[in-house]
Amino acid sequence: MKAFTYERAKDPVAAARAVAGRSGAKFIAGGTNLLDLMKIEVETPTHLVDVQDLGFDKIEATKDGGLRIGALVTNTDLAADERVRRDYAVLTRAIVAGASGQLRNKASTAGNLLQRTRCSYFYDTNMACNKRKPGSGCAAIGGYSRQLGIIGVSDQCIATFPGDMAVAMRVLDAVIETIDAEGQRRSIPIADFHRLWGDKPEQDTVLKPGELITAVTLPRPLGGKHFYEKVRDRASYAYALVSVAAVIQDDGTGRVAFGGVAPRPWRVEEAEALLPKGAAAVTARAFQGATPTKDNAFKLPLATRALASVLAEAKG
Amino acid sequence: MKFDTPAGANPIDTMTVVGRPHTRIDGPLKVTGLAPYAYEHHKEVESPAYGYVVGSAIAKGRITNLDTSAAKAAPGVIAVVTAEDAGKLGKGNFNTVKLLGGPEVDHYHQAIAIVVAETFEQARAAAGLLKVDYARAKGRFDLTEGLKTAKLAGGGDSGNEAKEDRVGDFEKAFGEAPVKIDVEYTTPDHSHAMMEPFASMAVWEGDSVKVWTSNQMIAWGHGDLAKTLGMPKEKVRLMSPYVGGGFGGKLFLRTDAVMAALGARAAKRPVKVALARPMMANNATHRPATHQRIRIGATKDGTITAIAHESGSGDQPGGSPEIAAAQTKLLYAGSNRLIAMRLAELDLPEGNAMRAPGEAPGMMALEAAMDEMAEKLGMDPVAFRIKNDTQVDPAKPDRKFSQRQLVRCLETGAEKFGWSKRQAKPGSVRDGKWLVGMGVASAFRNHMNMTSGARVRLGSDGIVTVETDMTDIGTGSYTIIAQTAGEMLGVPAEQVVVKLGDSSFPVSAGSGGQFGAANATAGVYAACVKLREAVAQRLGYNSADVTFKEGKVTSGNRSASLKDAGRGGELVGEDKIEFAGLDKAYQISTFGAHFVEVGVDSYTGVVRVRRMLAVCAAGRIINPVSARSQVIGAMTMGVGSTLMEELAVDKRFGMFVNHDLASYEVPVHADIPHQDVIFLDEADDKANPMKAKGIGELGLCGVGGAVANAIYNATGVRVRDYPITLEKHLEKLPEVA
């Protein structure tokens, strides 16, 4: 870990300014991912701006019948919120499928969206990694890639976004609210939030330097049955090989997004329109153009079968 | 004490303290955080400096330049030690590869430097400032490739002679067998993944060094540290009173102890070192991957006539094979046999012992193959195993097992588990979306005799103290040693002070190979016999008819309290147990049976264990609760190795890719359902005066086979490539979409 300086921000614009104006500065909230990465020098910030005093810890109803989740609401609190459990059960299910109780107590909503990939080559500073060190190459390509991406990846990087919460939020059409150093606010649909790697795998999201997440809003509830099917070798405390977040209506229509397969929660609206035709039809469209490796080609049939499991349960 | 004839009646048979379910006497210290582990000897050592070990970034080649100037100039840094300035170092007897690399590099993450600083954070930050240039060399990282030209290797009971082990004419009998299988299984490299990392704290006093470390075998580590540092053993003291898990990874001297000693010498300060978790998998040893071929031939009634087990593994030059075929010499009958092990030279990190070396991967293959054979014969797998039981060493039919109740283990387990409900036809039981199956495997592991010494003191205050370099690696050694001394001297275990893990104490068996408990307590028994004689002598009793019971020493109608006997000054009994002959005349082994029920998600192929039972026959059980803990822990490890554990090899870079606990998965609570353990009531008089045998590894041997067989019974898909992760059977499961 490199030595770094630290400050606790008192208001959001000051926090954004503190990061925007200083190269090597980063926000820290729960720190559950950032600190681990700093210890092994995958992340080497020179300055940390702690945002935990900024409030942003409430879940409030919005005028149009949705919910506004403060950026600092912990994963535990979000999953346990009565309204979330009742109206957005897919979100609760996704959150409790991730990490461990201790981590969820500390991890924030915004931080969860910003967690970095778990690619083993990203974690080992002896290995080439375009995401960690732009232009150095990608040791994962041609290496051990069982856990890595099958779609939306590039010849620069085949890592995945590893989270669960965001997959459920993608199904719910969440919107990410931010503020920047000039005090400008913007709303970013989650569909546009995580980038595909392309030739800039070091950039995980569309956030500009110093742009601070203040909240995530959920539109009004969708109704229907909510599912989060997370497939993994170990029963708990493991990243998804494939996960399926789905909201299925009584008429068989619905929404579905996949986790563990791409640089972002993978939802293809044209594919989910095929839900009434069954899982195979949906995944055939959703994963059109997939480029799996030998190690992770199983994720294609697995995604189909995991969705089939959800659809069978929905029919109940 | 020489143990060369079967044990007769002795004070342990009383079983008033031994054999009772005694909770750990060190439990309160551990759960309150007061038991000091290697990194925590703050009472003995004030303000140590912190050492951070740096590992090689390449697997094979040479360091062409190592610039330490930036690190040395970093805040708080006291010293940096590399091979260049460490002085001449020897290599220990037990490690294959040197523990400080450079300029030649032997494997990935081999230690190449230690940075010592005032704080841990300063040491770690400065470690990142070392500038190292390498010249990579081509390494051998592919086991499949290596085995194409691998030579025969020795191992196991046949010693180190590199030859095939043959009985009868295997090829002929196999060729003529009406029913046969010829199958290949693979197991991957495994990491010990113990909780406590490798850690040591070193303090120099003049030309002597004291090292607190985390080590299973004090005498081996002591000798090898002295040899590595080029010092006489008398100038080196090694202490390891508490060990947070080892599983064989801490059998030997490792880099933490060497680097702590070198760092402390250079810094002229006590130094403590803990290996960072991401370095452990590649820096330390691991259980080597195996490729195994098993051939079994039988008559139609299920009598095995031919059995062959061949295993190949790899290791660093000068290393040894994973003896995965060894148990097949002894487990089942059959007149024609072939056992062979081959060893490829690889430049992956050093392979070495991990819990139940040999049997753990060997029985994952053998017991699954037995299941395949039973199915081919149309026999129940329990009945097939029972049919091929042997009460003698198949290679030497006049050599009996000292005690062998494998059949009773299988029968008892079958009854208790409800085996009769198992459907022979695979894929025929469903519970909602789950395909449900049951599997069985034999458990087998040899018991090893090891010389083991102890010293027992009766203080003038009447307190009994045991001193031995035996270690407690979470197994319960403290408690069973207290129970043994308590039984021998007629006091409750709580009144015995046990001091372990110090090279200034008598050399014991140490902890490994499931030889610790039985041998170390036998050593304590021997020392207690000496102390009992001294007590009798002081009291003027005839030592032959003295009893020690409830704090009293009694001879005929004379009686005195043990406390009184100590009053005239401390009495000391010191001895060691030594073995001769019985393990040649008899095969001394431990036996068991594992029963497992699994569910396989018919959609996703995910496997979840539903319940497990182990029945063990391992001689006298010294402490049923700590023995049970050993067995359920081993069963858990068996689930891990069957379903998820695999060090993934990157054959381009020669390293284990998933070198942290997020990516090398071991089971968590949610993976482990109901477990049960039954111990058969046994006492093996050929083993030692305790009449006890090993138990710590038996619980692991066969678990993998039982889980694999249950999966097959659930799905009808046989996976022969461990771990059985979902992609290996997914597309052969029933259609769902």
Short mmCIF file of C-alpha atoms in Angstrom, two decimals, chain B residues 24 163 212 295 356 474 484 559 720:
data_model
loop_
_atom_site.label_atom_id
_atom_site.label_comp_id
_atom_site.label_asym_id
_atom_site.label_seq_id
_atom_site.Cartn_x
_atom_site.Cartn_y
_atom_site.Cartn_z
CA ARG B 24 -10.29 -28.20 25.13
CA LYS B 163 9.85 -49.62 -9.11
CA TRP B 212 8.46 -18.10 17.55
CA ARG B 295 -7.92 -51.03 -13.77
CA ALA B 356 -3.68 -37.40 4.07
CA GLY B 474 -6.06 -26.99 16.40
CA THR B 484 -3.15 -39.02 29.38
CA SER B 559 -1.85 -44.70 50.67
CA ARG B 720 -13.61 -38.25 -13.54
#
